[in-house]
Amino acid sequence: MKNNVHEKAVAFIVVRLSSSRLPGKHFRTIGNKSLLSWLTGHLQSCQEVDEIVIATVAEAVNEPLREFARENNLSCFWYEGEVDHVTTRLVRAAEQYNADICLLISGDCPLLHPPLIDSLVSCLRDNPDADIVNVDFKPGKTAALQGVQVARRRAWELAEELSESPEHKEHHFPVIAHHPDKFFFVPYRLDPGFTGQDLRLSVDTMADLDFMNQLHRELTAENKPFRLPEVLALLEAKPELKEINAHVHQRALVETIYTILIVIDSGQDFGFGHLRRCMELGMQITERLGWPVVFVVDDSFAHTLLTEKGFSVYWGAVGRPPRNNDHGAIQTFQKTSRYDAVIIDIANREIDQDWKQNFLKNIPMVIMDKTEDWTLTSDVLIVPGVTCPVSNATWQAVDHPLLLQGKEFIIIRREIRQVRAKNIKKDIDLLIYQGTEDPIDRLEDPGHLNSLTVEIVTGTAEHFPELLARSKVYLSHFGYSFYEALFLNTLPLTWSLSGEADTDVQVFNQKFSFDFPVITPDNGGMNQLCNIIKGINERTNNQKQTRQNMEPTNSDKTSNKSSPFPFPRRVDITDGTPNIIAAIKKLMAARQFPDRIRPAQYHNSLN
């Protein structure tokens, strides 16, 4: 029987700004609006919702939520109790706002659909004996309306009484699923049009935010609104878009969460290779494992970029005095016991012999791209690429850390992967990477470059990935960007004043069977460079002429979508970050080993 007494329906948005995986995500933008603005805007369009309440906890970091509520004429429940007791917070909020029907709204889901929410509220109002609306849909599908639960307050109060363990109190009433016999559910059959395969529409990581922004860009280009029905139609037409965040790990109710510390060198004198690859590694650790990552740097540009990517960042170094912190607002790193493992990716800065005793003790340690004596007390050494100075065979001593090296551990950051997928035309002859003291400043005759299409970039250029994809030749000091160039079918050449290749360059060229000279700024070097580019252009033109003279087959049409490769063969490189993460995951699983120098059987367990 329908209840003739109007029941007050209140939507409670569960939100805190101290997310360990993507801090402040609710104020990060999707298109031209913040995630929270999209969410509240959809709720304000609901006809069956009487009030909207932002339910947060009394922490200084959450003050912007109170300001947002005031600016948007919303209520804000400022919970003074235990910050992790979500169930108690919600029950107290429901009591304060006299809610009869309670809508639990996850603050992570920007694609709420007002007509569906209204239908759920009406369903409960039409069934006064029911406690909770049970959304039913076809097995094997995923509900597109995510982050919404509609229940009567009495159901919340009973669920709070039943929530005795921390994992029950820290989540959105999971105890209800454990005691279904104590609640009266009214079924709501979800329209099949609001279901799908492998839908992930919440924002927990940077990959999720990238996914939402790509959806917004696609819909905006078609003059369509950023709404759930349009998003589902877009994903039906372009299912490949789901790959953007398909790798993101959905945390379980009970799960061990580790906090990973990453120490890097970046900026003047050190370049940006350590920053670029570890930023990608950190994001994928968070996305694939659900573990928060904290960075330690002593470079202001790196600090800014890492913060923009959603990391917590401290100012400092490891085993060395940090550079001056000109930005006093950047918090200095303090040694604490709250980190479960550390990854170190640093340049050739002198390290104290007792660095480990003065830094972090008794936690697993991974060191990137170093094999010096000071690294021997670590657990795992990872050399991502082909330039490792030692082989696995010569390294397998009992007292050595596990060595992982080779092409399968090359980190290719997402900006590079994304730009390759666009199949950009190669219309730049030469891309020169300009460092602090580059040979370009000492060219004997700059006129050699006049006949070429040339771009010059520095390490901080945001458009570097696209320029690299458009380029036929990339000229730089040897570094990690050489692998990115190969990934984008661009020929990397070494730039040197002396004309001599260092050991890494020699090994790199040998491993990839390259026979290209080191380019010098004198006339001889410039002539060599111009001849190489001339050969590439001739090869490209010959390929085009051959294709024009042949009747294209279906396979030819498909292959022509990708840019021509400038050298005789394609170099096969893929993103090896998942392989590194798998090793880190195994390391953490085996952390019960007490010895800092890992025994031989420990090496075997990680292989």
Coordinates of C-alpha atoms in Angstrom, one line a residue:
M1 CA 0.0 0.0 0.0
K2 CA 1.3 3.4 -0.9
N3 CA 2.2 5.7 1.9
N4 CA 0.2 9.0 1.7
V5 CA 2.5 10.7 4.2
H6 CA 5.4 12.5 2.4
E7 CA 8.7 11.0 3.4
K8 CA 11.6 13.3 3.3
A9 CA 14.3 12.1 0.9
V10 CA 17.8 13.3 1.6
A11 CA 20.8 12.6 -0.6
F12 CA 24.0 12.3 1.5
I13 CA 27.2 12.7 -0.5
V14 CA 30.0 10.8 1.2
V15 CA 33.2 12.7 0.6
R16 CA 36.6 13.4 2.0
L17 CA 39.5 15.3 0.3
S18 CA 42.2 13.1 1.8
S19 CA 42.0 10.3 -0.6
S20 CA 45.3 8.2 -0.5
R21 CA 45.1 7.4 -4.3
L22 CA 44.0 10.8 -5.7
P23 CA 43.9 13.5 -3.1
G24 CA 41.4 16.3 -3.7
K25 CA 39.9 14.4 -6.6
H26 CA 36.5 15.9 -6.0
F27 CA 37.8 19.3 -7.1
R28 CA 39.7 18.0 -10.1
T29 CA 38.0 18.9 -13.4
I30 CA 36.2 16.9 -16.0
G31 CA 35.9 19.2 -18.9
N32 CA 35.0 22.6 -17.5
K33 CA 33.6 21.6 -14.2
S34 CA 34.8 19.8 -11.1
L35 CA 33.8 16.2 -10.3
L36 CA 31.8 17.4 -7.4
S37 CA 30.0 20.0 -9.5
W38 CA 28.9 17.4 -12.0
L39 CA 27.6 15.2 -9.2
T40 CA 25.7 17.9 -7.3
G41 CA 24.4 19.3 -10.5
H42 CA 22.8 16.0 -11.4
L43 CA 21.3 15.6 -7.9
Q44 CA 19.8 19.1 -8.0
S45 CA 17.9 18.0 -11.2
C46 CA 16.2 15.2 -9.3
Q47 CA 12.4 15.8 -8.6
E48 CA 12.1 13.3 -5.7
V49 CA 15.1 14.5 -3.6
D50 CA 14.2 17.1 -1.0
E51 CA 17.6 18.0 0.3
I52 CA 21.3 17.4 -0.6
V53 CA 23.9 17.1 2.1
I54 CA 27.7 16.9 1.8
A55 CA 28.6 14.5 4.6
T56 CA 32.3 14.9 5.5
V57 CA 34.5 14.8 8.6
A58 CA 36.0 17.6 10.7
E59 CA 39.4 17.8 9.2
A60 CA 41.1 21.0 8.0
V61 CA 41.7 19.5 4.6
N62 CA 37.9 19.3 4.1
E63 CA 37.3 23.0 4.6
P64 CA 36.9 23.5 0.8
L65 CA 33.8 21.2 1.0
R66 CA 32.1 23.5 3.5
E67 CA 32.9 26.5 1.2
F68 CA 31.5 24.6 -1.8
A69 CA 28.3 23.8 0.1
R70 CA 27.8 27.5 1.0
E71 CA 28.4 28.7 -2.6
N72 CA 26.0 26.1 -4.0
N73 CA 23.2 26.4 -1.4
L74 CA 23.8 22.9 -0.2
S75 CA 23.9 21.5 3.4
C76 CA 27.1 20.2 4.9
F77 CA 27.3 17.7 7.8
W78 CA 30.6 18.3 9.6
Y79 CA 31.1 15.0 11.5
E80 CA 33.3 15.4 14.7
G81 CA 33.6 11.7 15.4
E82 CA 36.0 9.0 14.3
V83 CA 37.0 9.9 10.7
D84 CA 37.0 6.3 9.4
H85 CA 33.5 5.4 10.8
V86 CA 31.5 6.0 7.7
T87 CA 28.4 4.2 8.9
T88 CA 28.2 6.3 12.1
R89 CA 28.7 9.5 10.2
L90 CA 25.8 8.7 7.9
V91 CA 23.4 7.7 10.6
R92 CA 24.2 10.9 12.6
A93 CA 23.7 12.9 9.4
A94 CA 20.3 11.2 8.7
E95 CA 19.2 12.0 12.3
Q96 CA 20.3 15.6 12.1
Y97 CA 18.5 16.3 8.8
N98 CA 15.4 14.2 9.7
A99 CA 15.7 12.0 6.7
D100 CA 13.1 9.3 6.2
I101 CA 14.5 8.1 2.9
C102 CA 18.3 8.2 2.7
L103 CA 20.2 8.3 -0.5
L104 CA 23.8 7.2 -0.1
I105 CA 25.7 8.9 -2.8
S106 CA 29.4 8.1 -3.4
G107 CA 31.4 11.2 -4.0
D108 CA 33.4 9.4 -6.7
C109 CA 30.7 9.0 -9.3
P110 CA 30.1 12.0 -11.6
L111 CA 27.6 10.3 -13.9
L112 CA 24.5 10.2 -11.8
H113 CA 21.2 10.0 -13.8
P114 CA 18.4 12.0 -12.2
P115 CA 15.4 10.1 -13.8
L116 CA 16.9 6.8 -12.5
I117 CA 17.4 8.2 -9.0
D118 CA 13.9 9.6 -9.0
S119 CA 12.6 6.1 -10.0
L120 CA 14.5 4.5 -7.1
V121 CA 13.1 6.9 -4.5
S122 CA 9.5 6.5 -5.9
C123 CA 9.9 2.8 -5.7
L124 CA 10.7 2.9 -2.0
R125 CA 7.9 5.5 -1.4
D126 CA 5.5 3.1 -3.1
N127 CA 6.5 0.3 -0.7
P128 CA 6.3 1.6 2.9
D129 CA 7.2 -1.7 4.4
A130 CA 10.5 -2.0 2.4
D131 CA 13.8 -1.1 3.9
I132 CA 16.1 -0.9 0.8
V133 CA 15.7 -0.8 -2.9
N134 CA 17.5 -3.8 -4.5
V135 CA 18.6 -2.9 -8.0
D136 CA 18.3 -6.0 -10.2
F137 CA 19.9 -6.5 -13.6
K138 CA 20.8 -9.2 -16.0
P139 CA 23.6 -11.5 -14.8
G140 CA 27.0 -10.9 -16.5
K141 CA 26.3 -7.2 -16.9
T142 CA 27.4 -4.2 -14.8
A143 CA 25.0 -1.5 -13.6
A144 CA 25.7 1.9 -15.1
L145 CA 24.1 3.7 -12.2
Q146 CA 27.0 3.4 -9.7
G147 CA 27.5 4.9 -6.3
V148 CA 23.9 5.1 -5.3
Q149 CA 21.9 3.3 -2.6
V150 CA 18.4 4.1 -1.5
A151 CA 17.1 3.0 1.9
R152 CA 15.0 4.0 4.8
R153 CA 16.7 5.5 7.8
R154 CA 15.7 2.5 9.9
A155 CA 17.8 0.3 7.6
W156 CA 20.8 2.5 8.2
E157 CA 20.3 2.5 11.9
L158 CA 20.0 -1.3 12.0
A159 CA 23.1 -1.7 9.8
E160 CA 25.0 0.6 12.1
E161 CA 24.1 -1.6 15.1
L162 CA 25.3 -4.7 13.2
S163 CA 28.6 -3.1 12.1
E164 CA 31.0 -4.3 14.7
S165 CA 34.3 -4.7 12.8
P166 CA 36.4 -1.8 11.4
E167 CA 35.9 -3.0 7.8
H168 CA 32.2 -2.8 8.3
K169 CA 32.2 0.7 9.7
E170 CA 34.7 2.1 7.2
H171 CA 32.6 1.4 4.1
H172 CA 29.1 2.1 2.9
F173 CA 27.1 -0.4 5.0
P174 CA 28.6 -3.6 3.6
V175 CA 27.0 -5.5 6.6
I176 CA 23.7 -5.3 4.8
A177 CA 24.9 -7.8 2.2
H178 CA 26.1 -10.1 5.1
H179 CA 22.7 -10.1 6.8
P180 CA 20.1 -10.0 4.1
D181 CA 17.6 -11.8 6.3
K182 CA 17.4 -8.8 8.6
F183 CA 16.2 -6.4 5.9
F184 CA 13.2 -6.2 3.6
F185 CA 14.3 -5.5 0.0
V186 CA 12.0 -4.2 -2.7
P187 CA 13.3 -5.2 -6.2
Y188 CA 13.9 -2.6 -8.9
R189 CA 14.5 -4.0 -12.4
L190 CA 17.1 -1.8 -14.1
D191 CA 16.4 -1.0 -17.7
P192 CA 18.9 -3.1 -19.8
G193 CA 19.9 0.2 -21.5
F194 CA 21.6 1.2 -18.2
T195 CA 23.8 -1.9 -18.0
G196 CA 27.0 -2.8 -19.8
Q197 CA 30.1 -4.9 -19.9
D198 CA 33.0 -4.0 -17.6
L199 CA 31.8 -0.5 -16.8
R200 CA 34.0 1.5 -14.4
L201 CA 32.4 4.9 -13.9
S202 CA 33.9 5.9 -10.5
V203 CA 37.0 8.1 -10.1
D204 CA 39.6 6.7 -7.7
T205 CA 42.8 7.2 -9.7
M206 CA 44.3 9.4 -12.4
A207 CA 43.4 6.8 -15.0
D208 CA 39.8 7.1 -14.0
L209 CA 39.9 10.9 -14.3
D210 CA 41.6 10.6 -17.7
F211 CA 38.8 8.2 -18.8
M212 CA 36.1 10.7 -17.7
N213 CA 37.9 13.6 -19.5
Q214 CA 38.2 11.6 -22.7
L215 CA 34.5 10.8 -22.6
H216 CA 33.8 14.5 -22.1
R217 CA 36.0 15.4 -25.1
E218 CA 34.4 12.9 -27.3
L219 CA 30.8 14.0 -26.4
T220 CA 31.7 17.7 -26.7
A221 CA 33.1 17.1 -30.2
E222 CA 29.7 15.7 -31.1
N223 CA 27.8 18.5 -29.4
K224 CA 26.3 16.1 -26.9
P225 CA 25.9 16.5 -23.1
F226 CA 28.1 14.7 -20.5
R227 CA 25.3 12.5 -19.2
L228 CA 25.0 8.8 -18.5
P229 CA 22.8 7.8 -21.5
E230 CA 25.2 9.6 -23.9
V231 CA 28.2 8.1 -22.2
L232 CA 26.8 4.6 -22.5
A233 CA 26.0 5.1 -26.2
L234 CA 29.5 6.4 -26.8
L235 CA 31.0 3.3 -25.1
E236 CA 28.8 1.1 -27.1
A237 CA 30.1 2.7 -30.3
K238 CA 33.7 3.0 -29.1
P239 CA 34.4 0.2 -26.6
E240 CA 38.1 0.8 -26.9
L241 CA 37.7 3.8 -24.7
K242 CA 37.2 1.5 -21.7
E243 CA 40.8 0.5 -22.0
I244 CA 41.9 3.8 -20.5
N245 CA 41.0 2.6 -17.0
A246 CA 40.4 -1.1 -17.5
H247 CA 43.6 -1.9 -15.5
V248 CA 42.5 -0.1 -12.4
H249 CA 42.2 -2.4 -9.4
Q250 CA 38.9 -2.3 -7.5
R251 CA 39.7 -2.6 -3.8
A252 CA 38.1 -5.4 -1.8
L253 CA 36.3 -4.9 1.5
V254 CA 39.3 -6.4 3.4
E255 CA 42.7 -5.9 1.7
T256 CA 46.2 -5.2 2.7
I257 CA 47.2 -1.7 1.5
Y258 CA 50.9 -0.8 1.4
T259 CA 52.2 2.8 1.1
I260 CA 55.2 3.1 -1.3
L261 CA 57.8 5.8 -1.0
I262 CA 59.6 6.9 -4.2
V263 CA 62.8 9.0 -4.1
I264 CA 64.0 10.6 -7.3
D265 CA 66.4 13.2 -8.7
S266 CA 65.1 15.7 -11.2
G267 CA 65.7 19.1 -12.7
Q268 CA 68.9 21.0 -13.3
D269 CA 72.0 18.8 -13.7
F270 CA 69.9 15.6 -13.5
G271 CA 67.4 15.8 -16.4
F272 CA 63.8 14.6 -16.3
G273 CA 64.1 10.9 -17.1
H274 CA 63.9 9.7 -13.5
L275 CA 60.8 11.9 -13.0
R276 CA 59.0 10.8 -16.1
R277 CA 59.4 7.1 -15.7
C278 CA 58.8 7.1 -11.9
M279 CA 55.7 9.2 -12.2
E280 CA 54.3 6.6 -14.6
L281 CA 55.4 3.8 -12.3
G282 CA 53.8 5.5 -9.3
M283 CA 50.5 6.0 -11.1
Q284 CA 50.4 2.4 -12.2
I285 CA 51.2 1.1 -8.7
T286 CA 48.2 3.1 -7.5
E287 CA 46.0 2.0 -10.4
R288 CA 46.9 -1.7 -10.6
L289 CA 47.5 -2.4 -6.9
G290 CA 45.4 0.2 -5.2
W291 CA 48.4 1.3 -3.1
P292 CA 49.1 5.0 -2.4
V293 CA 52.5 6.4 -3.5
V294 CA 54.4 9.3 -1.9
F295 CA 57.3 11.1 -3.6
V296 CA 60.4 12.7 -2.2
V297 CA 62.1 15.3 -4.5
D298 CA 64.3 18.4 -4.2
D299 CA 63.2 20.1 -7.4
S300 CA 60.3 22.6 -7.6
F301 CA 59.2 21.7 -11.1
A302 CA 59.0 18.0 -10.2
H303 CA 57.1 18.9 -7.1
T304 CA 54.5 20.9 -9.0
L305 CA 54.1 18.2 -11.7
L306 CA 53.8 15.3 -9.2
T307 CA 51.2 17.3 -7.2
E308 CA 49.2 17.9 -10.3
K309 CA 49.2 14.2 -11.0
G310 CA 47.7 13.5 -7.6
F311 CA 50.7 12.4 -5.5
S312 CA 51.6 13.5 -2.0
V313 CA 55.1 15.1 -2.3
Y314 CA 57.8 16.0 0.2
W315 CA 61.0 18.0 -0.2
G316 CA 64.2 16.0 0.4
A317 CA 66.9 13.6 -0.9
V318 CA 68.3 10.2 0.2
G319 CA 71.8 9.9 1.6
R320 CA 72.6 13.5 0.4
P321 CA 71.8 17.0 1.6
P322 CA 68.8 18.2 -0.3
R323 CA 69.0 21.3 -2.5
N324 CA 67.6 24.6 -1.1
N325 CA 63.9 24.6 -0.6
D326 CA 63.1 28.0 -2.2
H327 CA 59.4 27.2 -1.8
G328 CA 59.1 27.2 1.9
A329 CA 55.5 25.9 1.7
I330 CA 56.7 22.5 0.5
Q331 CA 56.8 20.2 3.5
T332 CA 60.2 18.7 4.3
F333 CA 60.4 14.9 4.3
Q334 CA 60.7 13.4 7.8
K335 CA 61.8 9.8 8.4
T336 CA 58.8 7.9 9.7
S337 CA 57.7 4.3 9.9
R338 CA 54.6 4.7 7.9
Y339 CA 56.1 3.6 4.6
D340 CA 56.1 -0.1 3.7
A341 CA 58.6 0.0 0.8
V342 CA 60.9 2.5 -1.0
I343 CA 61.8 2.8 -4.6
I344 CA 65.0 4.9 -5.4
D345 CA 65.7 6.3 -8.8
I346 CA 68.5 8.8 -8.5
A347 CA 71.3 10.4 -10.6
N348 CA 75.0 10.3 -10.0
R349 CA 75.0 12.3 -6.8
E350 CA 77.5 11.1 -4.2
I351 CA 75.8 9.0 -1.5
D352 CA 77.0 8.5 2.1
Q353 CA 78.2 5.1 2.9
D354 CA 75.9 4.9 5.9
W355 CA 72.9 6.3 3.9
K356 CA 70.7 3.3 4.7
Q357 CA 71.2 3.5 8.5
N358 CA 70.4 7.2 8.3
F359 CA 67.4 6.8 6.1
L360 CA 64.8 4.0 6.3
K361 CA 65.5 0.7 8.0
N362 CA 63.8 -2.7 7.7
I363 CA 61.5 -2.1 4.8
P364 CA 61.8 -3.6 1.3
M365 CA 63.9 -1.5 -1.1
V366 CA 63.9 -1.3 -4.9
I367 CA 66.7 0.6 -6.7
M368 CA 66.3 1.7 -10.3
D369 CA 69.1 1.8 -12.9
K370 CA 72.1 1.5 -10.5
T371 CA 74.5 -1.4 -9.8
E372 CA 77.1 0.3 -7.7
D373 CA 78.3 -1.2 -4.4
W374 CA 75.9 0.9 -2.3
T375 CA 73.0 -0.8 -4.0
L376 CA 73.9 -4.3 -2.8
T377 CA 71.9 -3.9 0.4
S378 CA 68.7 -3.4 -1.5
D379 CA 66.2 -6.2 -2.3
V380 CA 65.6 -5.7 -6.0
L381 CA 67.6 -3.8 -8.7
I382 CA 65.7 -2.9 -11.8
V383 CA 67.5 -1.7 -14.9
P384 CA 64.7 -0.7 -17.3
G385 CA 66.3 -1.1 -20.7
V386 CA 69.2 -2.7 -22.5
T387 CA 72.2 -0.9 -21.0
C388 CA 72.7 -2.8 -17.7
P389 CA 76.5 -3.2 -17.2
V390 CA 76.2 -6.7 -15.7
S391 CA 74.4 -9.8 -16.8
N392 CA 72.0 -11.8 -14.8
A393 CA 74.4 -14.8 -14.9
T394 CA 77.3 -12.8 -13.3
W395 CA 75.0 -11.3 -10.8
Q396 CA 73.5 -14.4 -9.2
A397 CA 75.5 -14.3 -6.0
V398 CA 73.7 -15.3 -2.8
D399 CA 74.4 -11.9 -1.2
H400 CA 73.2 -9.9 -4.2
P401 CA 69.7 -8.4 -4.7
L402 CA 67.5 -9.7 -7.4
L403 CA 68.4 -8.1 -10.8
L404 CA 65.7 -7.4 -13.3
Q405 CA 66.8 -6.0 -16.6
G406 CA 66.0 -5.8 -20.3
K407 CA 63.4 -4.5 -22.8
E408 CA 60.6 -6.1 -20.8
F409 CA 61.1 -3.6 -18.0
I410 CA 61.1 -0.4 -20.1
I411 CA 58.6 2.1 -18.7
I412 CA 56.6 3.9 -21.5
R413 CA 54.6 6.6 -19.9
R414 CA 50.9 7.0 -20.9
E415 CA 51.4 10.3 -22.7
I416 CA 53.7 8.5 -25.2
R417 CA 51.4 5.5 -25.5
Q418 CA 48.4 7.8 -26.1
V419 CA 50.1 9.9 -28.8
R420 CA 51.2 6.8 -30.7
A421 CA 47.6 5.6 -30.9
K422 CA 46.8 8.8 -32.8
N423 CA 48.9 7.8 -35.8
I424 CA 50.3 11.3 -36.2
K425 CA 51.9 12.2 -39.5
K426 CA 55.7 12.6 -39.3
D427 CA 56.1 16.2 -40.6
I428 CA 59.2 17.2 -38.5
D429 CA 62.6 16.3 -39.9
L430 CA 64.5 16.9 -36.7
L431 CA 63.6 17.3 -33.0
I432 CA 66.5 18.6 -30.8
Y433 CA 66.3 18.3 -27.1
Q434 CA 68.0 21.3 -25.5
G435 CA 69.6 20.8 -22.1
T436 CA 71.4 23.2 -19.9
E437 CA 74.7 23.0 -21.9
D438 CA 73.9 21.5 -25.3
P439 CA 76.1 21.4 -28.4
I440 CA 73.4 23.4 -30.3
D441 CA 74.8 26.5 -28.7
R442 CA 78.2 25.7 -30.4
L443 CA 77.1 25.0 -34.0
E444 CA 79.8 26.0 -36.4
D445 CA 77.3 26.6 -39.2
P446 CA 73.6 26.7 -38.2
G447 CA 72.8 27.0 -41.9
H448 CA 73.0 23.3 -42.3
L449 CA 69.6 23.1 -40.6
N450 CA 67.9 25.7 -42.8
S451 CA 66.7 23.1 -45.3
L452 CA 65.1 21.0 -42.6
T453 CA 61.9 21.2 -40.6
V454 CA 63.4 21.6 -37.1
E455 CA 61.9 21.9 -33.6
I456 CA 63.8 22.5 -30.4
V457 CA 62.4 21.6 -27.0
T458 CA 63.5 21.7 -23.4
G459 CA 62.8 19.0 -20.7
T460 CA 59.7 20.8 -19.4
A461 CA 57.8 21.1 -22.7
E462 CA 54.3 19.8 -22.2
H463 CA 53.9 19.1 -26.0
F464 CA 57.1 16.9 -26.1
P465 CA 55.3 13.6 -26.7
E466 CA 53.4 15.0 -29.8
L467 CA 56.5 16.6 -31.2
L468 CA 58.5 13.3 -30.7
A469 CA 55.7 11.4 -32.5
R470 CA 55.8 13.9 -35.4
S471 CA 59.6 13.7 -35.8
K472 CA 61.7 11.5 -38.0
V473 CA 64.9 12.0 -36.1
Y474 CA 65.4 12.9 -32.4
L475 CA 68.7 14.4 -31.4
S476 CA 69.7 14.5 -27.7
H477 CA 72.2 13.4 -25.1
F478 CA 71.5 9.7 -24.4
G479 CA 68.7 9.2 -21.9
Y480 CA 65.4 7.5 -21.2
S481 CA 63.7 9.4 -24.0
F482 CA 65.6 7.2 -26.5
Y483 CA 63.3 4.4 -25.7
E484 CA 60.3 6.7 -26.1
A485 CA 61.6 7.7 -29.5
L486 CA 61.8 4.1 -30.6
F487 CA 58.3 3.4 -29.3
L488 CA 57.1 6.3 -31.5
N489 CA 59.0 5.1 -34.6
T490 CA 61.5 8.0 -34.4
L491 CA 65.2 7.5 -34.9
P492 CA 67.2 8.6 -31.8
L493 CA 70.7 10.0 -32.4
T494 CA 73.3 10.9 -29.8
W495 CA 74.4 14.5 -29.5
S496 CA 78.0 15.1 -28.2
L497 CA 80.7 17.7 -28.1
S498 CA 83.5 15.2 -28.2
G499 CA 82.0 12.9 -30.8
E500 CA 82.6 9.9 -28.6
A501 CA 79.8 7.6 -27.4
D502 CA 79.7 6.7 -23.8
T503 CA 79.2 3.1 -22.7
D504 CA 75.4 3.3 -22.5
V505 CA 75.2 4.6 -26.1
Q506 CA 77.5 1.8 -27.4
V507 CA 75.5 -0.9 -25.6
F508 CA 72.2 0.7 -26.8
N509 CA 73.3 0.8 -30.4
Q510 CA 74.7 -2.7 -30.2
K511 CA 71.5 -4.2 -28.7
F512 CA 69.3 -2.6 -31.4
S513 CA 71.8 -3.2 -34.2
F514 CA 72.1 0.5 -35.0
D515 CA 75.1 1.8 -37.0
F516 CA 74.6 5.5 -36.7
P517 CA 77.3 8.0 -35.7
V518 CA 77.4 10.3 -32.7
I519 CA 76.5 13.8 -34.0
T520 CA 78.9 16.7 -33.3
P521 CA 78.2 20.4 -33.7
D522 CA 80.9 20.8 -36.3
N523 CA 80.4 20.8 -40.1
G524 CA 81.2 17.1 -40.4
G525 CA 78.6 16.2 -37.8
M526 CA 76.0 18.4 -39.4
N527 CA 76.7 16.8 -42.8
Q528 CA 76.2 13.4 -41.3
L529 CA 72.9 14.4 -39.7
C530 CA 71.6 16.0 -42.9
N531 CA 72.5 12.9 -44.9
I532 CA 70.7 10.6 -42.5
I533 CA 67.6 12.7 -42.7
K534 CA 67.9 12.9 -46.4
G535 CA 68.0 9.1 -46.6
I536 CA 64.9 8.8 -44.4
N537 CA 63.0 11.2 -46.6
E538 CA 64.0 9.3 -49.7
R539 CA 63.0 6.0 -48.2
T540 CA 59.7 7.5 -47.2
N541 CA 59.0 8.9 -50.6
N542 CA 59.9 5.6 -52.2
Q543 CA 57.5 3.8 -50.0
K544 CA 54.7 6.3 -50.9
Q545 CA 55.5 5.9 -54.6
T546 CA 55.4 2.1 -54.3
R547 CA 52.0 2.2 -52.6
Q548 CA 50.6 4.6 -55.2
N549 CA 51.7 2.2 -58.0
M550 CA 50.1 -0.8 -56.4
E551 CA 46.4 -1.6 -56.1
P552 CA 45.8 -1.4 -52.3
T553 CA 44.5 -4.5 -50.6
N554 CA 42.5 -4.4 -47.4
S555 CA 45.7 -5.2 -45.4
D556 CA 47.5 -2.4 -47.2
K557 CA 44.8 0.1 -46.2
T558 CA 45.1 -1.0 -42.6
S559 CA 48.9 -0.8 -42.5
N560 CA 48.9 2.6 -44.1
K561 CA 47.2 4.1 -41.0
S562 CA 50.5 4.0 -39.1
S563 CA 53.4 6.4 -39.8
P564 CA 56.3 5.2 -41.9
F565 CA 59.2 3.8 -39.9
P566 CA 62.4 5.7 -40.6
F567 CA 64.8 2.7 -40.4
P568 CA 64.8 -0.6 -42.2
R569 CA 62.9 -2.5 -39.5
R570 CA 60.5 -1.8 -36.7
V571 CA 61.8 -2.1 -33.1
D572 CA 59.5 -4.0 -30.9
I573 CA 59.0 -2.1 -27.6
T574 CA 56.0 -2.3 -25.2
D575 CA 55.3 -0.8 -21.8
G576 CA 57.1 -3.0 -19.2
T577 CA 55.7 -1.1 -16.2
P578 CA 53.2 -4.0 -15.4
N579 CA 56.2 -6.4 -15.2
I580 CA 57.9 -4.1 -12.7
I581 CA 54.7 -3.8 -10.6
A582 CA 54.4 -7.6 -10.6
A583 CA 57.9 -7.9 -9.1
I584 CA 57.1 -5.2 -6.5
K585 CA 53.9 -7.1 -5.6
K586 CA 55.9 -10.3 -5.1
L587 CA 58.5 -8.5 -3.1
M588 CA 55.8 -7.3 -0.7
A589 CA 54.2 -10.7 -0.5
A590 CA 57.6 -12.2 0.5
R591 CA 58.5 -9.4 3.0
Q592 CA 58.4 -11.8 5.9
F593 CA 62.0 -12.7 5.2
P594 CA 64.0 -11.2 8.0
D595 CA 67.4 -10.8 6.3
R596 CA 68.0 -7.6 4.4
I597 CA 70.4 -9.6 2.1
R598 CA 68.0 -11.9 0.4
P599 CA 68.8 -15.6 0.3
A600 CA 68.9 -17.6 -2.9
Q601 CA 65.5 -19.1 -2.4
Y602 CA 64.1 -15.6 -2.1
H603 CA 65.4 -14.8 -5.6
N604 CA 63.7 -18.0 -6.9
S605 CA 60.4 -17.0 -5.3
L606 CA 60.4 -13.7 -7.3
N607 CA 61.3 -15.2 -10.6

